[in-house]
Amino acid sequence: MNAAANTSWWVNEPYGTYLTRRILRVFPAYYACISVLLVLAVTGIYREVPSTLDMAIHVVMSHNLIETYITSMNGVFWTLPFEWHFYLAFPLLFAIQARTGPITLYVCAVAIVLLTKAQVMITDDGFGQTLVLIRLDAFCAGMAASVISARSPLGRSAARASALAGILLLVAVPWVFANQPGVVHYYDVAGFLRPFWMHLGICLVLCALTATRTAFVAFFDHPFVVWLGTISYSIYLWHLPVVELLAVKVLGTAHRPPSAIGYFVLLASTLAIVIPVSMLSYSWVERPFLADHQ
């Protein structure tokens, strides 16, 4: 598959159509979650009622632009502006990748990330770390893995090795980096290395998943796993508010459970609530908007 062929879908799809599909994929479930969280805030059950400015920038999914509001409504919302702002720029990045190649794009993204981190360190201004520029390398790594795996699919043995290496790299992250002294916001040697370590692990897994069918591929192709993936966006949106509410209501503490039994109770209770809620969110909110815009 050549670079020109890779651009065919983008050339044939207007930017407005592409953006409409992205909006309908991301925003409805997000707005549904915000609506419920607002009710919980107004009734005093969960967090505080957001200010007008806080609410306004959440509506356009740009709450990363004011650091105070990054996690003000939901602790996991901080990642969504990164994704949304990447979507806005994706067609341009895709066109650049088609002309220059995936490795060149990734190297340029890494350079931008390093410059952004250096700016944050030199100026002692944390604003840069709330922008998509500081995580551009992660998105471009995924784009590179997509193109490379399409051009040169792995054989069965290589796919197995790629899957094993990727999983080992990802599982090793806590042991390799969590105990390193001073790892704060990626601004030391270990912190700078960690994203590249994780990119490599994830890309190896992605390449293995797009290769010849193996047991690894079969696992992710199992109907139950596919179903979990289908509702995973809603799971992501809802899991933390549920965990935080249960930690207070069930365990009587806003902090980590005091024992292994406490962890088990919290996990079981969370799953018992989050899975049904996510199923409803997908069925009632996500799927209706996706039906006509796949």
PDB file of C-alpha atoms in Angstrom:
ATOM      1  CA  MET A   1       0.000   0.000   0.000  1.00  0.00           C
ATOM      2  CA  ASN A   2       1.604   3.274  -1.062  1.00  0.00           C
ATOM      3  CA  ALA A   3       1.336   6.721   0.489  1.00  0.00           C
ATOM      4  CA  ALA A   4      -0.989   7.992  -2.220  1.00  0.00           C
ATOM      5  CA  ALA A   5      -3.440   5.175  -1.562  1.00  0.00           C
ATOM      6  CA  ASN A   6      -3.388   5.999   2.134  1.00  0.00           C
ATOM      7  CA  THR A   7      -4.649   9.512   1.426  1.00  0.00           C
ATOM      8  CA  SER A   8      -7.596   8.497  -0.760  1.00  0.00           C
ATOM      9  CA  TRP A   9     -10.210   8.560   1.999  1.00  0.00           C
ATOM     10  CA  TRP A  10      -9.078  11.988   3.157  1.00  0.00           C
ATOM     11  CA  VAL A  11      -9.026  13.465  -0.355  1.00  0.00           C
ATOM     12  CA  ASN A  12     -12.549  12.189  -1.004  1.00  0.00           C
ATOM     13  CA  GLU A  13     -14.042  13.335   2.292  1.00  0.00           C
ATOM     14  CA  PRO A  14     -14.644  17.049   2.958  1.00  0.00           C
ATOM     15  CA  TYR A  15     -13.245  18.348   6.216  1.00  0.00           C
ATOM     16  CA  GLY A  16     -16.744  19.274   7.382  1.00  0.00           C
ATOM     17  CA  THR A  17     -17.969  15.705   6.913  1.00  0.00           C
ATOM     18  CA  TYR A  18     -14.968  14.316   8.764  1.00  0.00           C
ATOM     19  CA  LEU A  19     -15.439  16.803  11.602  1.00  0.00           C
ATOM     20  CA  THR A  20     -19.155  16.044  11.856  1.00  0.00           C
ATOM     21  CA  ARG A  21     -18.395  12.351  12.298  1.00  0.00           C
ATOM     22  CA  ARG A  22     -15.858  13.114  15.023  1.00  0.00           C
ATOM     23  CA  ILE A  23     -18.255  15.453  16.846  1.00  0.00           C
ATOM     24  CA  LEU A  24     -21.039  12.868  16.790  1.00  0.00           C
ATOM     25  CA  ARG A  25     -18.643  10.209  18.034  1.00  0.00           C
ATOM     26  CA  VAL A  26     -17.211  12.145  20.966  1.00  0.00           C
ATOM     27  CA  PHE A  27     -19.620  14.831  22.166  1.00  0.00           C
ATOM     28  CA  PRO A  28     -23.036  13.173  22.781  1.00  0.00           C
ATOM     29  CA  ALA A  29     -21.842  10.752  25.487  1.00  0.00           C
ATOM     30  CA  TYR A  30     -19.654  13.513  26.917  1.00  0.00           C
ATOM     31  CA  TYR A  31     -22.619  15.893  27.160  1.00  0.00           C
ATOM     32  CA  ALA A  32     -24.760  13.172  28.726  1.00  0.00           C
ATOM     33  CA  CYS A  33     -22.113  12.622  31.373  1.00  0.00           C
ATOM     34  CA  ILE A  34     -21.806  16.357  32.028  1.00  0.00           C
ATOM     35  CA  SER A  35     -25.587  16.662  32.379  1.00  0.00           C
ATOM     36  CA  VAL A  36     -25.729  13.976  35.069  1.00  0.00           C
ATOM     37  CA  LEU A  37     -22.702  15.418  36.862  1.00  0.00           C
ATOM     38  CA  LEU A  38     -24.385  18.839  36.907  1.00  0.00           C
ATOM     39  CA  VAL A  39     -27.462  17.355  38.555  1.00  0.00           C
ATOM     40  CA  LEU A  40     -25.262  15.636  41.129  1.00  0.00           C
ATOM     41  CA  ALA A  41     -23.411  18.898  41.755  1.00  0.00           C
ATOM     42  CA  VAL A  42     -26.583  20.961  42.142  1.00  0.00           C
ATOM     43  CA  THR A  43     -27.986  18.425  44.615  1.00  0.00           C
ATOM     44  CA  GLY A  44     -24.723  18.439  46.572  1.00  0.00           C
ATOM     45  CA  ILE A  45     -23.976  14.779  45.921  1.00  0.00           C
ATOM     46  CA  TYR A  46     -20.818  15.079  43.832  1.00  0.00           C
ATOM     47  CA  ARG A  47     -18.373  17.987  43.548  1.00  0.00           C
ATOM     48  CA  GLU A  48     -19.260  21.651  43.305  1.00  0.00           C
ATOM     49  CA  VAL A  49     -21.453  23.458  40.820  1.00  0.00           C
ATOM     50  CA  PRO A  50     -19.143  24.725  38.047  1.00  0.00           C
ATOM     51  CA  SER A  51     -18.795  28.417  37.347  1.00  0.00           C
ATOM     52  CA  THR A  52     -20.146  29.899  34.129  1.00  0.00           C
ATOM     53  CA  LEU A  53     -16.654  30.013  32.608  1.00  0.00           C
ATOM     54  CA  ASP A  54     -15.911  26.465  33.711  1.00  0.00           C
ATOM     55  CA  MET A  55     -19.124  25.250  32.119  1.00  0.00           C
ATOM     56  CA  ALA A  56     -18.564  27.237  28.918  1.00  0.00           C
ATOM     57  CA  ILE A  57     -15.123  25.822  28.177  1.00  0.00           C
ATOM     58  CA  HIS A  58     -16.294  22.313  29.057  1.00  0.00           C
ATOM     59  CA  VAL A  59     -19.083  22.667  26.489  1.00  0.00           C
ATOM     60  CA  VAL A  60     -16.528  23.200  23.719  1.00  0.00           C
ATOM     61  CA  MET A  61     -14.183  20.578  25.226  1.00  0.00           C
ATOM     62  CA  SER A  62     -11.370  23.064  25.722  1.00  0.00           C
ATOM     63  CA  HIS A  63     -11.177  23.078  29.509  1.00  0.00           C
ATOM     64  CA  ASN A  64      -7.471  22.340  29.258  1.00  0.00           C
ATOM     65  CA  LEU A  65      -6.939  25.992  28.304  1.00  0.00           C
ATOM     66  CA  ILE A  66      -7.462  27.002  31.947  1.00  0.00           C
ATOM     67  CA  GLU A  67      -5.459  24.716  34.206  1.00  0.00           C
ATOM     68  CA  THR A  68      -7.834  25.130  37.158  1.00  0.00           C
ATOM     69  CA  TYR A  69     -10.674  23.546  35.195  1.00  0.00           C
ATOM     70  CA  ILE A  70      -8.867  20.541  33.701  1.00  0.00           C
ATOM     71  CA  THR A  71     -10.386  18.087  36.185  1.00  0.00           C
ATOM     72  CA  SER A  72     -12.971  20.295  37.888  1.00  0.00           C
ATOM     73  CA  MET A  73     -16.030  18.301  36.768  1.00  0.00           C
ATOM     74  CA  ASN A  74     -14.619  14.817  36.256  1.00  0.00           C
ATOM     75  CA  GLY A  75     -11.100  13.612  36.910  1.00  0.00           C
ATOM     76  CA  VAL A  76     -10.866  11.837  33.540  1.00  0.00           C
ATOM     77  CA  PHE A  77     -12.079  14.773  31.464  1.00  0.00           C
ATOM     78  CA  TRP A  78      -8.528  16.139  31.310  1.00  0.00           C
ATOM     79  CA  THR A  79      -7.642  13.780  28.441  1.00  0.00           C
ATOM     80  CA  LEU A  80     -10.584  14.675  26.194  1.00  0.00           C
ATOM     81  CA  PRO A  81      -9.340  18.078  24.943  1.00  0.00           C
ATOM     82  CA  PHE A  82      -6.082  16.437  23.858  1.00  0.00           C
ATOM     83  CA  GLU A  83      -8.062  13.970  21.767  1.00  0.00           C
ATOM     84  CA  TRP A  84     -10.456  16.582  20.422  1.00  0.00           C
ATOM     85  CA  HIS A  85      -7.721  19.051  19.445  1.00  0.00           C
ATOM     86  CA  PHE A  86      -5.820  16.222  17.759  1.00  0.00           C
ATOM     87  CA  TYR A  87      -8.937  15.402  15.738  1.00  0.00           C
ATOM     88  CA  LEU A  88      -9.059  19.007  14.537  1.00  0.00           C
ATOM     89  CA  ALA A  89      -5.508  18.766  13.230  1.00  0.00           C
ATOM     90  CA  PHE A  90      -5.550  15.140  12.092  1.00  0.00           C
ATOM     91  CA  PRO A  91      -6.301  15.669   8.369  1.00  0.00           C
ATOM     92  CA  LEU A  92      -3.332  18.048   8.118  1.00  0.00           C
ATOM     93  CA  LEU A  93      -1.065  15.634   9.979  1.00  0.00           C
ATOM     94  CA  PHE A  94      -2.304  12.795   7.796  1.00  0.00           C
ATOM     95  CA  ALA A  95      -1.486  14.737   4.640  1.00  0.00           C
ATOM     96  CA  ILE A  96       1.981  15.567   5.981  1.00  0.00           C
ATOM     97  CA  GLN A  97       2.556  11.911   6.860  1.00  0.00           C
ATOM     98  CA  ALA A  98       1.509  10.829   3.376  1.00  0.00           C
ATOM     99  CA  ARG A  99       4.095  13.156   1.836  1.00  0.00           C
ATOM    100  CA  THR A 100       6.976  12.723   4.280  1.00  0.00           C
ATOM    101  CA  GLY A 101       6.411   9.247   5.716  1.00  0.00           C
ATOM    102  CA  PRO A 102       5.361   8.090   9.192  1.00  0.00           C
ATOM    103  CA  ILE A 103       8.839   8.102  10.738  1.00  0.00           C
ATOM    104  CA  THR A 104       9.517  11.682   9.656  1.00  0.00           C
ATOM    105  CA  LEU A 105       6.205  12.838  11.085  1.00  0.00           C
ATOM    106  CA  TYR A 106       6.894  11.045  14.361  1.00  0.00           C
ATOM    107  CA  VAL A 107      10.394  12.520  14.657  1.00  0.00           C
ATOM    108  CA  CYS A 108       8.993  16.007  14.027  1.00  0.00           C
ATOM    109  CA  ALA A 109       6.302  15.399  16.649  1.00  0.00           C
ATOM    110  CA  VAL A 110       8.943  14.308  19.162  1.00  0.00           C
ATOM    111  CA  ALA A 111      10.914  17.477  18.444  1.00  0.00           C
ATOM    112  CA  ILE A 112       7.814  19.604  19.063  1.00  0.00           C
ATOM    113  CA  VAL A 113       7.131  17.752  22.311  1.00  0.00           C
ATOM    114  CA  LEU A 114      10.694  18.164  23.555  1.00  0.00           C
ATOM    115  CA  LEU A 115      10.655  21.876  22.722  1.00  0.00           C
ATOM    116  CA  THR A 116       7.341  22.273  24.550  1.00  0.00           C
ATOM    117  CA  LYS A 117       8.695  20.487  27.619  1.00  0.00           C
ATOM    118  CA  ALA A 118      11.857  22.592  27.510  1.00  0.00           C
ATOM    119  CA  GLN A 119       9.719  25.747  27.373  1.00  0.00           C
ATOM    120  CA  VAL A 120       7.775  24.599  30.430  1.00  0.00           C
ATOM    121  CA  MET A 121      10.993  23.859  32.324  1.00  0.00           C
ATOM    122  CA  ILE A 122      12.745  27.103  31.390  1.00  0.00           C
ATOM    123  CA  THR A 123       9.792  29.409  32.036  1.00  0.00           C
ATOM    124  CA  ASP A 124       8.381  27.414  34.961  1.00  0.00           C
ATOM    125  CA  ASP A 125       4.993  27.930  33.331  1.00  0.00           C
ATOM    126  CA  GLY A 126       2.821  24.817  33.390  1.00  0.00           C
ATOM    127  CA  PHE A 127       0.417  26.013  30.709  1.00  0.00           C
ATOM    128  CA  GLY A 128       2.323  24.219  27.949  1.00  0.00           C
ATOM    129  CA  GLN A 129       1.710  20.836  29.506  1.00  0.00           C
ATOM    130  CA  THR A 130      -2.046  21.278  29.167  1.00  0.00           C
ATOM    131  CA  LEU A 131      -1.860  21.586  25.368  1.00  0.00           C
ATOM    132  CA  VAL A 132      -1.948  18.842  22.760  1.00  0.00           C
ATOM    133  CA  LEU A 133       1.544  19.819  21.579  1.00  0.00           C
ATOM    134  CA  ILE A 134       3.078  18.147  24.614  1.00  0.00           C
ATOM    135  CA  ARG A 135       1.433  14.830  23.714  1.00  0.00           C
ATOM    136  CA  LEU A 136       1.598  15.041  19.948  1.00  0.00           C
ATOM    137  CA  ASP A 137       4.206  12.277  19.826  1.00  0.00           C
ATOM    138  CA  ALA A 138       1.739   9.745  21.267  1.00  0.00           C
ATOM    139  CA  PHE A 139      -0.832  10.420  18.547  1.00  0.00           C
ATOM    140  CA  CYS A 140       1.761  10.420  15.763  1.00  0.00           C
ATOM    141  CA  ALA A 141       3.205   7.149  17.084  1.00  0.00           C
ATOM    142  CA  GLY A 142      -0.218   5.567  16.586  1.00  0.00           C
ATOM    143  CA  MET A 143      -0.461   7.022  13.084  1.00  0.00           C
ATOM    144  CA  ALA A 144       2.978   5.615  12.268  1.00  0.00           C
ATOM    145  CA  ALA A 145       2.066   2.171  13.601  1.00  0.00           C
ATOM    146  CA  SER A 146      -1.078   2.183  11.452  1.00  0.00           C
ATOM    147  CA  VAL A 147       0.788   2.950   8.234  1.00  0.00           C
ATOM    148  CA  ILE A 148       3.730   0.641   8.940  1.00  0.00           C
ATOM    149  CA  SER A 149       1.499  -2.319   9.810  1.00  0.00           C
ATOM    150  CA  ALA A 150      -0.585  -1.742   6.660  1.00  0.00           C
ATOM    151  CA  ARG A 151       2.475  -1.563   4.404  1.00  0.00           C
ATOM    152  CA  SER A 152       4.357  -4.468   5.954  1.00  0.00           C
ATOM    153  CA  PRO A 153       2.004  -6.851   7.799  1.00  0.00           C
ATOM    154  CA  LEU A 154       3.765  -9.118  10.261  1.00  0.00           C
ATOM    155  CA  GLY A 155       3.893 -12.861   9.763  1.00  0.00           C
ATOM    156  CA  ARG A 156       2.638 -15.233  12.447  1.00  0.00           C
ATOM    157  CA  SER A 157       5.955 -15.632  14.300  1.00  0.00           C
ATOM    158  CA  ALA A 158       6.780 -11.926  14.108  1.00  0.00           C
ATOM    159  CA  ALA A 159       3.274 -11.045  15.284  1.00  0.00           C
ATOM    160  CA  ARG A 160       3.598 -13.278  18.328  1.00  0.00           C
ATOM    161  CA  ALA A 161       6.983 -11.776  19.166  1.00  0.00           C
ATOM    162  CA  SER A 162       5.619  -8.267  18.689  1.00  0.00           C
ATOM    163  CA  ALA A 163       2.638  -8.939  20.970  1.00  0.00           C
ATOM    164  CA  LEU A 164       4.812 -10.477  23.690  1.00  0.00           C
ATOM    165  CA  ALA A 165       7.391  -7.677  23.543  1.00  0.00           C
ATOM    166  CA  GLY A 166       4.691  -4.998  23.606  1.00  0.00           C
ATOM    167  CA  ILE A 167       2.891  -6.514  26.590  1.00  0.00           C
ATOM    168  CA  LEU A 168       6.137  -6.977  28.528  1.00  0.00           C
ATOM    169  CA  LEU A 169       7.122  -3.360  27.895  1.00  0.00           C
ATOM    170  CA  LEU A 170       3.759  -2.063  29.093  1.00  0.00           C
ATOM    171  CA  VAL A 171       3.581  -4.336  32.143  1.00  0.00           C
ATOM    172  CA  ALA A 172       7.106  -3.270  33.098  1.00  0.00           C
ATOM    173  CA  VAL A 173       6.264   0.452  33.158  1.00  0.00           C
ATOM    174  CA  PRO A 174       5.281   0.633  36.866  1.00  0.00           C
ATOM    175  CA  TRP A 175       8.347  -1.325  37.967  1.00  0.00           C
ATOM    176  CA  VAL A 176      10.792   0.575  35.780  1.00  0.00           C
ATOM    177  CA  PHE A 177       9.511   4.106  36.283  1.00  0.00           C
ATOM    178  CA  ALA A 178       7.309   4.329  39.383  1.00  0.00           C
ATOM    179  CA  ASN A 179      10.231   4.008  41.780  1.00  0.00           C
ATOM    180  CA  GLN A 180      12.468   6.458  39.960  1.00  0.00           C
ATOM    181  CA  PRO A 181      13.120   9.514  42.164  1.00  0.00           C
ATOM    182  CA  GLY A 182      11.750  12.818  40.989  1.00  0.00           C
ATOM    183  CA  VAL A 183       9.633  11.698  38.042  1.00  0.00           C
ATOM    184  CA  VAL A 184       7.409  14.756  37.786  1.00  0.00           C
ATOM    185  CA  HIS A 185       5.501  15.594  34.606  1.00  0.00           C
ATOM    186  CA  TYR A 186       8.139  13.993  32.382  1.00  0.00           C
ATOM    187  CA  TYR A 187      10.768  16.577  33.276  1.00  0.00           C
ATOM    188  CA  ASP A 188      13.768  14.408  34.094  1.00  0.00           C
ATOM    189  CA  VAL A 189      15.649  11.613  32.312  1.00  0.00           C
ATOM    190  CA  ALA A 190      13.264   8.851  33.396  1.00  0.00           C
ATOM    191  CA  GLY A 191      10.285  11.065  32.732  1.00  0.00           C
ATOM    192  CA  PHE A 192      11.484  11.882  29.231  1.00  0.00           C
ATOM    193  CA  LEU A 193      12.101   8.195  28.496  1.00  0.00           C
ATOM    194  CA  ARG A 194       8.776   6.890  29.808  1.00  0.00           C
ATOM    195  CA  PRO A 195       6.563   8.144  26.924  1.00  0.00           C
ATOM    196  CA  PHE A 196       8.835   6.593  24.279  1.00  0.00           C
ATOM    197  CA  TRP A 197       8.899   3.313  26.215  1.00  0.00           C
ATOM    198  CA  MET A 198       5.093   3.305  26.304  1.00  0.00           C
ATOM    199  CA  HIS A 199       4.765   4.351  22.650  1.00  0.00           C
ATOM    200  CA  LEU A 200       6.948   1.433  21.609  1.00  0.00           C
ATOM    201  CA  GLY A 201       4.965  -1.039  23.708  1.00  0.00           C
ATOM    202  CA  ILE A 202       1.600   0.161  22.427  1.00  0.00           C
ATOM    203  CA  CYS A 203       2.754   0.256  18.794  1.00  0.00           C
ATOM    204  CA  LEU A 204       4.133  -3.274  19.014  1.00  0.00           C
ATOM    205  CA  VAL A 205       0.755  -4.437  20.328  1.00  0.00           C
ATOM    206  CA  LEU A 206      -1.080  -2.553  17.577  1.00  0.00           C
ATOM    207  CA  CYS A 207       1.131  -4.045  14.873  1.00  0.00           C
ATOM    208  CA  ALA A 208       0.536  -7.517  16.319  1.00  0.00           C
ATOM    209  CA  LEU A 209      -3.231  -6.961  16.274  1.00  0.00           C
ATOM    210  CA  THR A 210      -3.253  -6.035  12.583  1.00  0.00           C
ATOM    211  CA  ALA A 211      -1.122  -9.008  11.518  1.00  0.00           C
ATOM    212  CA  THR A 212      -1.855 -12.612  10.643  1.00  0.00           C
ATOM    213  CA  ARG A 213      -4.479 -14.118  12.915  1.00  0.00           C
ATOM    214  CA  THR A 214      -2.909 -15.482  16.086  1.00  0.00           C
ATOM    215  CA  ALA A 215      -4.200 -16.421  19.533  1.00  0.00           C
ATOM    216  CA  PHE A 216      -3.487 -12.830  20.556  1.00  0.00           C
ATOM    217  CA  VAL A 217      -5.654 -11.502  17.739  1.00  0.00           C
ATOM    218  CA  ALA A 218      -8.336 -14.101  18.489  1.00  0.00           C
ATOM    219  CA  PHE A 219      -8.502 -12.926  22.100  1.00  0.00           C
ATOM    220  CA  PHE A 220      -9.202  -9.336  21.084  1.00  0.00           C
ATOM    221  CA  ASP A 221     -11.636 -10.600  18.446  1.00  0.00           C
ATOM    222  CA  HIS A 222     -13.711 -12.464  21.022  1.00  0.00           C
ATOM    223  CA  PRO A 223     -17.290 -11.133  21.136  1.00  0.00           C
ATOM    224  CA  PHE A 224     -17.049 -10.241  24.831  1.00  0.00           C
ATOM    225  CA  VAL A 225     -13.831  -8.266  24.341  1.00  0.00           C
ATOM    226  CA  VAL A 226     -15.296  -6.550  21.269  1.00  0.00           C
ATOM    227  CA  TRP A 227     -18.375  -5.679  23.303  1.00  0.00           C
ATOM    228  CA  LEU A 228     -16.239  -4.166  26.068  1.00  0.00           C
ATOM    229  CA  GLY A 229     -14.403  -2.150  23.440  1.00  0.00           C
ATOM    230  CA  THR A 230     -17.707  -0.967  22.015  1.00  0.00           C
ATOM    231  CA  ILE A 231     -18.817   0.557  25.324  1.00  0.00           C
ATOM    232  CA  SER A 232     -15.298   1.515  26.447  1.00  0.00           C
ATOM    233  CA  TYR A 233     -15.726   5.247  25.827  1.00  0.00           C
ATOM    234  CA  SER A 234     -18.705   5.377  28.166  1.00  0.00           C
ATOM    235  CA  ILE A 235     -16.848   3.208  30.688  1.00  0.00           C
ATOM    236  CA  TYR A 236     -14.038   5.728  30.620  1.00  0.00           C
ATOM    237  CA  LEU A 237     -16.367   8.686  31.123  1.00  0.00           C
ATOM    238  CA  TRP A 238     -18.269   7.171  34.032  1.00  0.00           C
ATOM    239  CA  HIS A 239     -15.831   5.030  35.993  1.00  0.00           C
ATOM    240  CA  LEU A 240     -14.091   7.707  38.069  1.00  0.00           C
ATOM    241  CA  PRO A 241     -17.209   9.519  39.354  1.00  0.00           C
ATOM    242  CA  VAL A 242     -18.604   6.128  40.341  1.00  0.00           C
ATOM    243  CA  VAL A 243     -15.364   5.148  42.082  1.00  0.00           C
ATOM    244  CA  GLU A 244     -15.213   8.449  43.970  1.00  0.00           C
ATOM    245  CA  LEU A 245     -18.854   8.298  45.015  1.00  0.00           C
ATOM    246  CA  LEU A 246     -18.580   4.685  46.139  1.00  0.00           C
ATOM    247  CA  ALA A 247     -15.375   5.350  48.054  1.00  0.00           C
ATOM    248  CA  VAL A 248     -17.330   7.801  50.185  1.00  0.00           C
ATOM    249  CA  LYS A 249     -20.730   6.106  50.275  1.00  0.00           C
ATOM    250  CA  VAL A 250     -19.611   2.485  50.593  1.00  0.00           C
ATOM    251  CA  LEU A 251     -16.237   2.712  52.326  1.00  0.00           C
ATOM    252  CA  GLY A 252     -16.727   6.000  54.108  1.00  0.00           C
ATOM    253  CA  THR A 253     -13.477   7.485  52.837  1.00  0.00           C
ATOM    254  CA  ALA A 254     -12.437   9.689  49.945  1.00  0.00           C
ATOM    255  CA  HIS A 255      -8.991   8.111  49.995  1.00  0.00           C
ATOM    256  CA  ARG A 256      -7.730   4.686  48.976  1.00  0.00           C
ATOM    257  CA  PRO A 257      -9.393   1.684  50.647  1.00  0.00           C
ATOM    258  CA  PRO A 258      -7.616   0.642  53.850  1.00  0.00           C
ATOM    259  CA  SER A 259      -7.407  -3.069  52.975  1.00  0.00           C
ATOM    260  CA  ALA A 260      -7.456  -5.637  50.191  1.00  0.00           C
ATOM    261  CA  ILE A 261     -11.079  -6.395  51.032  1.00  0.00           C
ATOM    262  CA  GLY A 262     -11.856  -2.708  50.655  1.00  0.00           C
ATOM    263  CA  TYR A 263     -10.276  -2.685  47.191  1.00  0.00           C
ATOM    264  CA  PHE A 264     -12.298  -5.750  46.192  1.00  0.00           C
ATOM    265  CA  VAL A 265     -15.556  -4.251  47.437  1.00  0.00           C
ATOM    266  CA  LEU A 266     -14.836  -0.988  45.608  1.00  0.00           C
ATOM    267  CA  LEU A 267     -13.917  -2.777  42.380  1.00  0.00           C
ATOM    268  CA  ALA A 268     -16.938  -5.082  42.464  1.00  0.00           C
ATOM    269  CA  SER A 269     -19.294  -2.227  43.306  1.00  0.00           C
ATOM    270  CA  THR A 270     -17.831  -0.052  40.562  1.00  0.00           C
ATOM    271  CA  LEU A 271     -18.190  -2.734  37.906  1.00  0.00           C
ATOM    272  CA  ALA A 272     -21.745  -3.478  39.022  1.00  0.00           C
ATOM    273  CA  ILE A 273     -22.687   0.140  38.358  1.00  0.00           C
ATOM    274  CA  VAL A 274     -20.370   1.295  35.572  1.00  0.00           C
ATOM    275  CA  ILE A 275     -21.040  -1.569  33.150  1.00  0.00           C
ATOM    276  CA  PRO A 276     -24.851  -1.158  33.102  1.00  0.00           C
ATOM    277  CA  VAL A 277     -24.548   2.641  32.984  1.00  0.00           C
ATOM    278  CA  SER A 278     -22.095   2.385  30.085  1.00  0.00           C
ATOM    279  CA  MET A 279     -24.367  -0.031  28.248  1.00  0.00           C
ATOM    280  CA  LEU A 280     -27.238   2.458  28.569  1.00  0.00           C
ATOM    281  CA  SER A 281     -24.992   5.350  27.554  1.00  0.00           C
ATOM    282  CA  TYR A 282     -23.886   3.524  24.427  1.00  0.00           C
ATOM    283  CA  SER A 283     -27.359   2.268  23.487  1.00  0.00           C
ATOM    284  CA  TRP A 284     -29.288   5.461  24.219  1.00  0.00           C
ATOM    285  CA  VAL A 285     -26.712   8.164  23.466  1.00  0.00           C
ATOM    286  CA  GLU A 286     -23.740   6.990  21.411  1.00  0.00           C
ATOM    287  CA  ARG A 287     -25.298   4.547  18.954  1.00  0.00           C
ATOM    288  CA  PRO A 288     -28.197   6.741  17.751  1.00  0.00           C
ATOM    289  CA  PHE A 289     -25.747   9.457  16.721  1.00  0.00           C
ATOM    290  CA  LEU A 290     -23.386   6.981  15.097  1.00  0.00           C
ATOM    291  CA  ALA A 291     -25.970   5.042  13.102  1.00  0.00           C
ATOM    292  CA  ASP A 292     -26.097   7.419  10.142  1.00  0.00           C
ATOM    293  CA  HIS A 293     -22.512   8.671  10.251  1.00  0.00           C
ATOM    294  CA  GLN A 294     -20.249   5.626  10.185  1.00  0.00           C
TER     295      GLN A 294
END
